[in-house]
Coordinates of C-alpha atoms in Angstrom, one line a residue:
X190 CA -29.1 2.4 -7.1
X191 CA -29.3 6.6 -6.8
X192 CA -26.9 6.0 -3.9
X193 CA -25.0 4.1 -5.6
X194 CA -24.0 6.1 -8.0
X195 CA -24.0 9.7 -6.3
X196 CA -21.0 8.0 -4.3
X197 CA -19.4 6.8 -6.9
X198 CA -19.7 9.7 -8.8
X199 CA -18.2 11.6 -5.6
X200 CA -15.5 9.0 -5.6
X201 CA -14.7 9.7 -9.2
X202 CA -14.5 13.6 -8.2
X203 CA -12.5 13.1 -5.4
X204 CA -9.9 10.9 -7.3
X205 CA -10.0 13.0 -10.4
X206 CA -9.4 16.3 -8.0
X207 CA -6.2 14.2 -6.1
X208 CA -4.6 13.4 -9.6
X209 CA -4.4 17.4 -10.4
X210 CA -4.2 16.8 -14.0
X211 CA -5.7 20.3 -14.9
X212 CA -8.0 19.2 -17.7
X213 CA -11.3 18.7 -18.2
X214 CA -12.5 15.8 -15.9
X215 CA -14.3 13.6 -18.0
X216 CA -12.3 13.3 -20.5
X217 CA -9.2 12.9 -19.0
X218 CA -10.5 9.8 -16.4
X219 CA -9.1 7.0 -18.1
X220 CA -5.3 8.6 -18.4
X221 CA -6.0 9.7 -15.1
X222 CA -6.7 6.4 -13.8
X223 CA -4.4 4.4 -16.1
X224 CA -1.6 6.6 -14.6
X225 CA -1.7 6.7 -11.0
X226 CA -3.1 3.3 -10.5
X227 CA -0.6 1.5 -13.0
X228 CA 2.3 4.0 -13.7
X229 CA 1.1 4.2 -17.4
X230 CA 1.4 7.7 -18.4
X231 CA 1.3 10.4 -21.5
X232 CA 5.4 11.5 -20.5
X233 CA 6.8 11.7 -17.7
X234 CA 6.0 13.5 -14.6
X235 CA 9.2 13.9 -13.3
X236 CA 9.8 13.4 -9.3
X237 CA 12.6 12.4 -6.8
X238 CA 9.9 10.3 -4.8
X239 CA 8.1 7.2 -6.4
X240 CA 5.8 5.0 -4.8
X241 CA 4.0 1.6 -5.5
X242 CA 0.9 0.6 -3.5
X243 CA -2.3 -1.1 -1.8
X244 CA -5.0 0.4 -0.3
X245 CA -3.2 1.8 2.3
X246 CA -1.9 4.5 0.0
X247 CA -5.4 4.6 -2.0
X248 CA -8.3 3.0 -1.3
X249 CA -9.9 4.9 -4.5
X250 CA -13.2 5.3 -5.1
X251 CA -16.3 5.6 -3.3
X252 CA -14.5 6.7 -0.1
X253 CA -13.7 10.3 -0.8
X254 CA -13.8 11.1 2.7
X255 CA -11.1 8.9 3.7
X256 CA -7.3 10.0 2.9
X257 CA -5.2 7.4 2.4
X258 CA -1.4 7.5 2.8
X259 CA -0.8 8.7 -0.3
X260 CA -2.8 12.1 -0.2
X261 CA -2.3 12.9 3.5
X262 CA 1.8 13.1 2.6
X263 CA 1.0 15.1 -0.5
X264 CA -1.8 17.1 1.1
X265 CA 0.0 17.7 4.1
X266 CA 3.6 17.1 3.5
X267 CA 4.3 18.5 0.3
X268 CA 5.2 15.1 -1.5
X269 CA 5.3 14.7 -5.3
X270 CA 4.6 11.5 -5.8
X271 CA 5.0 9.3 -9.5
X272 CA 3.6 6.1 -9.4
X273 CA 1.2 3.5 -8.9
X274 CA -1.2 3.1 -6.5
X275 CA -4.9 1.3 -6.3
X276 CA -6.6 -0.8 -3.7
X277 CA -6.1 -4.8 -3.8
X278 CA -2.8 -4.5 -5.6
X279 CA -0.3 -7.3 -5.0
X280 CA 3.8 -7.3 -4.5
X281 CA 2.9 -10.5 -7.1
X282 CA 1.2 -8.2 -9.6
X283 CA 3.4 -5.1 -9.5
X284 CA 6.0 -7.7 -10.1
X285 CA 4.7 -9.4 -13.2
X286 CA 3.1 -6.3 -14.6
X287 CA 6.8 -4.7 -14.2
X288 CA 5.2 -1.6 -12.3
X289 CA 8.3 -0.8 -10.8
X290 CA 9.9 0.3 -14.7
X291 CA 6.8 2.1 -15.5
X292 CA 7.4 3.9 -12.4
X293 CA 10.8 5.1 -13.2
X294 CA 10.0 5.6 -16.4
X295 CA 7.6 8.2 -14.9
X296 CA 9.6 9.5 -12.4
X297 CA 12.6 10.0 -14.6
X298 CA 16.7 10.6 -13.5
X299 CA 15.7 12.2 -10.5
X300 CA 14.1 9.7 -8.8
X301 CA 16.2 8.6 -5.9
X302 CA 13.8 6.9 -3.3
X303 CA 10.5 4.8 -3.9
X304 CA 8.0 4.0 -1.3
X305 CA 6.5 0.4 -1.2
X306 CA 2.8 -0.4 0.9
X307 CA 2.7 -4.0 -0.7
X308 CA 2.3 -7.2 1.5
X309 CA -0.8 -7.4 2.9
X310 CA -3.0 -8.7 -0.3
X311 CA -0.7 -11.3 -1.0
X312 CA -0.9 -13.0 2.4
X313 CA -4.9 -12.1 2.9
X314 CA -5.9 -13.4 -0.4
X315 CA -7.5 -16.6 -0.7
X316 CA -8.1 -17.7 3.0
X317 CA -9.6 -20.6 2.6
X318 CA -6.2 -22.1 1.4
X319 CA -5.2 -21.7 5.1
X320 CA -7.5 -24.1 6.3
X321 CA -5.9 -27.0 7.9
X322 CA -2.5 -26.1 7.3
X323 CA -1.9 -22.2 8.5
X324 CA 1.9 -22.8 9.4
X325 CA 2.6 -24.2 6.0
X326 CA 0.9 -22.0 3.9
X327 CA 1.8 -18.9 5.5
X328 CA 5.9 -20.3 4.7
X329 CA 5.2 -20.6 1.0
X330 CA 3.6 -16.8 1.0
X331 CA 6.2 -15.6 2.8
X332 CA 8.6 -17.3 0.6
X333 CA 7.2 -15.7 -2.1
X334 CA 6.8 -12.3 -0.7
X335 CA 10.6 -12.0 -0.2
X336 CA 11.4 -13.8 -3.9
X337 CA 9.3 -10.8 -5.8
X338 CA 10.1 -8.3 -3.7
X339 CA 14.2 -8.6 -4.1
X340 CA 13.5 -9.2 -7.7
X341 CA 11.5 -5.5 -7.9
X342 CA 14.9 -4.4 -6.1
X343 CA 17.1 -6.0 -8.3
X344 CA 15.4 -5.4 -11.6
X345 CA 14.1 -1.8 -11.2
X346 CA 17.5 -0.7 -9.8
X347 CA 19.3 -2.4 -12.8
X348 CA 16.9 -0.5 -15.3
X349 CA 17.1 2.7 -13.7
X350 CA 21.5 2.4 -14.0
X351 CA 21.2 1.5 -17.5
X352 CA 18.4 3.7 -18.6
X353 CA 20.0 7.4 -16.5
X354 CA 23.1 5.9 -14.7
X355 CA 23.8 7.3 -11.0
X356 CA 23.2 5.1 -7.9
X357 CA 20.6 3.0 -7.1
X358 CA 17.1 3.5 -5.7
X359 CA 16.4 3.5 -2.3
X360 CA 13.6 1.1 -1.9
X361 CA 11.3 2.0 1.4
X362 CA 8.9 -0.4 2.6
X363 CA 7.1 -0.3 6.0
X364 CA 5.2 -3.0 7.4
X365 CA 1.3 -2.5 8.5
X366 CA 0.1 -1.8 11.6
X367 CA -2.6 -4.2 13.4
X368 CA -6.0 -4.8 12.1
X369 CA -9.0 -5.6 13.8
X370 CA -10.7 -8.6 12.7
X371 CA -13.6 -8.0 14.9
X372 CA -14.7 -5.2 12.8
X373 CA -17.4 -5.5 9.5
X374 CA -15.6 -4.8 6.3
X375 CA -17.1 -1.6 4.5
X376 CA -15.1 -1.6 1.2
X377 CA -16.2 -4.5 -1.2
X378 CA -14.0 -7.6 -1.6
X379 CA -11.9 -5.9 1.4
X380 CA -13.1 -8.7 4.1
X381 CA -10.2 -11.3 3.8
X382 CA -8.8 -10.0 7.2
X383 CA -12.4 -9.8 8.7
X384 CA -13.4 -12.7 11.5
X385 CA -16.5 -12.7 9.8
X386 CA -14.5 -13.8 6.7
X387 CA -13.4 -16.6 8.9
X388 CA -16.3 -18.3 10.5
X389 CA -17.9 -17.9 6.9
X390 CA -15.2 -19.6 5.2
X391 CA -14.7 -22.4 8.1
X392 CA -11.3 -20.9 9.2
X393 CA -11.0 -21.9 12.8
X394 CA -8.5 -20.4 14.4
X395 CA -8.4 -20.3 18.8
X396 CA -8.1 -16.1 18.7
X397 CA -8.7 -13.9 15.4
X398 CA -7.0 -11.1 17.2
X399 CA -4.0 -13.4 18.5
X400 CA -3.7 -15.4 14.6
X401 CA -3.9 -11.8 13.0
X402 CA -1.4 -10.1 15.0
X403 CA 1.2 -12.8 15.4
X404 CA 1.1 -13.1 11.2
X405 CA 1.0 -9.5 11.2
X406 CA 4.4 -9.4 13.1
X407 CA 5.8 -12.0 11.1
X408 CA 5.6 -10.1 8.2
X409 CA 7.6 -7.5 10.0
X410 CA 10.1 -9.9 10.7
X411 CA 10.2 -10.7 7.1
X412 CA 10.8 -7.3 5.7
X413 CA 13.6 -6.7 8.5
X414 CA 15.3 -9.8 6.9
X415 CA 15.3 -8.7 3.5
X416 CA 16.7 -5.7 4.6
X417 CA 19.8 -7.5 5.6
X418 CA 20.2 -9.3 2.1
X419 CA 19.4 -5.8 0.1
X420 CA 21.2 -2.9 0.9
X421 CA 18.7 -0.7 -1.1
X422 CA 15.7 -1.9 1.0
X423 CA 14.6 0.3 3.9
X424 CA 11.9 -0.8 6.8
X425 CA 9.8 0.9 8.2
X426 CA 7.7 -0.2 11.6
X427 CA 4.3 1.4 11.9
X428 CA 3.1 -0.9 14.6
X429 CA 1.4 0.1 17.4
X430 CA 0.3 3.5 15.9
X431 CA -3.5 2.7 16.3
X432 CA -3.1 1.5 19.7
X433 CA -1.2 -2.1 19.9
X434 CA -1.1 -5.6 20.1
X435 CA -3.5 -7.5 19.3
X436 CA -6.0 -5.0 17.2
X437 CA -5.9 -1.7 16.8
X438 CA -8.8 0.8 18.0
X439 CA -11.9 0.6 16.6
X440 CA -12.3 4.5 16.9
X441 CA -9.3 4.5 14.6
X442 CA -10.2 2.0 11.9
X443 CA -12.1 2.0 8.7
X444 CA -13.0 -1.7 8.8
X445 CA -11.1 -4.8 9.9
X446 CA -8.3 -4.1 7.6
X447 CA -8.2 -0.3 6.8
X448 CA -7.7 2.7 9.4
X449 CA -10.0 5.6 9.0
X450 CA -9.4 9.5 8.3
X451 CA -7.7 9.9 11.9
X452 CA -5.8 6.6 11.5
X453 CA -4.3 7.6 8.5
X454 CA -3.4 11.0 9.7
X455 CA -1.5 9.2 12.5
X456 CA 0.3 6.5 10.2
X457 CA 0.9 9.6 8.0
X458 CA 2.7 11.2 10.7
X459 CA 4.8 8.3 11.7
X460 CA 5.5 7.5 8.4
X461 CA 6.8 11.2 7.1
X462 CA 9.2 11.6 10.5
X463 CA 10.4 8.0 10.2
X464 CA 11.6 8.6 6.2
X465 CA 12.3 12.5 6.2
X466 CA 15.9 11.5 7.1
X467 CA 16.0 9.0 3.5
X468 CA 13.6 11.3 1.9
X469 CA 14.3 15.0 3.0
X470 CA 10.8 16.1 2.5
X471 CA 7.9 17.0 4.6
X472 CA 9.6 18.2 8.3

């Protein structure tokens, strides 16, 4: 139980020390949360560069130690982010909890570009559904995936016209890189990608690495299709960052799911070349 607590004290540090608010600590942890996990804050923070993620951008507490997309572009790219990020978030959640006007809101008439790390959840979630009919199910996610995310493009571009006027967002979204389902999970409630996760749940599947992967690169496809039916939707492909097809390196990964402090650094780097052209920050 001592353990316990020392790291999640350290993790309550650690996130209190990324959110900057320059108050006292304690005090200020629930505004602190409430605003960079959901967007809801005291005024805005102005910023040209939203962004609206999983636990690829913040895995949160208890894993100080690990920086996540989100602080390695601020940490070492100089972004200034507004918006909402916490581990397990959903593109079905952000959706229905309208996180993408809270953002803005946040962000204010500067904001021109928002980055999206959403995807993954909603397809891991619930694997026992795939049991017996994997094809099907995966369709009907997929389907859904691409109905909530146009309608986050659609509505939050519509509210940030009306509200400041000026063009629209640019929405940028990149797709994961590959897991490694041979790998424990470390980070409670994170093992829905994990083989062990399968053979528990009675998932049987001929290759966890091949079944991952392949949905893995369907995903991609899916978000490389959107793009073609929303013009304010940009892709980005961070495949094959972490070492390729079929899983990425164990020396590079967290868990099954999650990459570790190197990992990130590399996805970081990918990630800040591939959108400094959309972005103009960082190189």
């Amino acid at each position: 139980m001592k353990k316990i607590r020392f790291i999640f004290l350290i993790g309550v540090t650690a996130f209190l020390i990324h959110c900057d608010k320059k108050k006292d600590p304690v005090n200020d942890f629930e505004s602190n949360l409430l605003c960079t996990s959901f967007a809801i804050c005291n005024g805005e923070t102005p910023a040209k560069t939203g962004i609206i993620g999983d636990s690829w951008t913040d895995i949160l507490l208890g894993f100080p130690l690990v920086e996540t997309l989100r602080p390695q572009l601020e940490n070492r790219y100089n972004y200034k982010f507004a918006g909402a990020t916490l581990g397990g978030k959903t593109l079905q959640q952000v959706v229905s909890q309208g996180l993408q006007f809270q953002v803005i809101d946040q962000g204010g008439a500067d904001m021109k570009v928002v980055l999206l790390s959403l995807g993954g959840n909603d397809i891991q979630a619930n694997l026992n559904e795939y049991i017996g009919n994997i094809s099907t199910v995966q369709a009907q996610r997929f389907a859904t995936i691409k109905a909530n995310l146009k309608q986050l493009i659609i509505t939050g571009n519509a509210y940030k016209i009306a509200r400041y006027g000026g063009p629209p967002i640019k929405w940028i979204i990149h797709g994961y890189d590959y897991p490694n389902p041979y790998m424990a999970p470390v980070i409670g409630g994170s093992d829905e990608g994990c083989k062990s996760k399968f053979d528990r749940i009675g998932l049987v599947v001929p290759d966890a690495g091949v079944f991952t992967s392949t949905q893995l690169d369907a995903f991609n496809n899916l978000l490389v299709d959107i793009t073609r039916e929303e013009p304010s939707l940009i892709y980005v492909d961070l495949r094959n960052t972490l070492g390729g097809k079929p899983a990425s390196r164990a020396e590079l990964m967290l868990d099954c799911i999650h990459a570790n402090n190197l990992g990130y650094t590399l996805l970081a780097d990918k990630l800040a070349r591939l959108i400094y052209p959309v972005t103009n920050i960082g190189l």
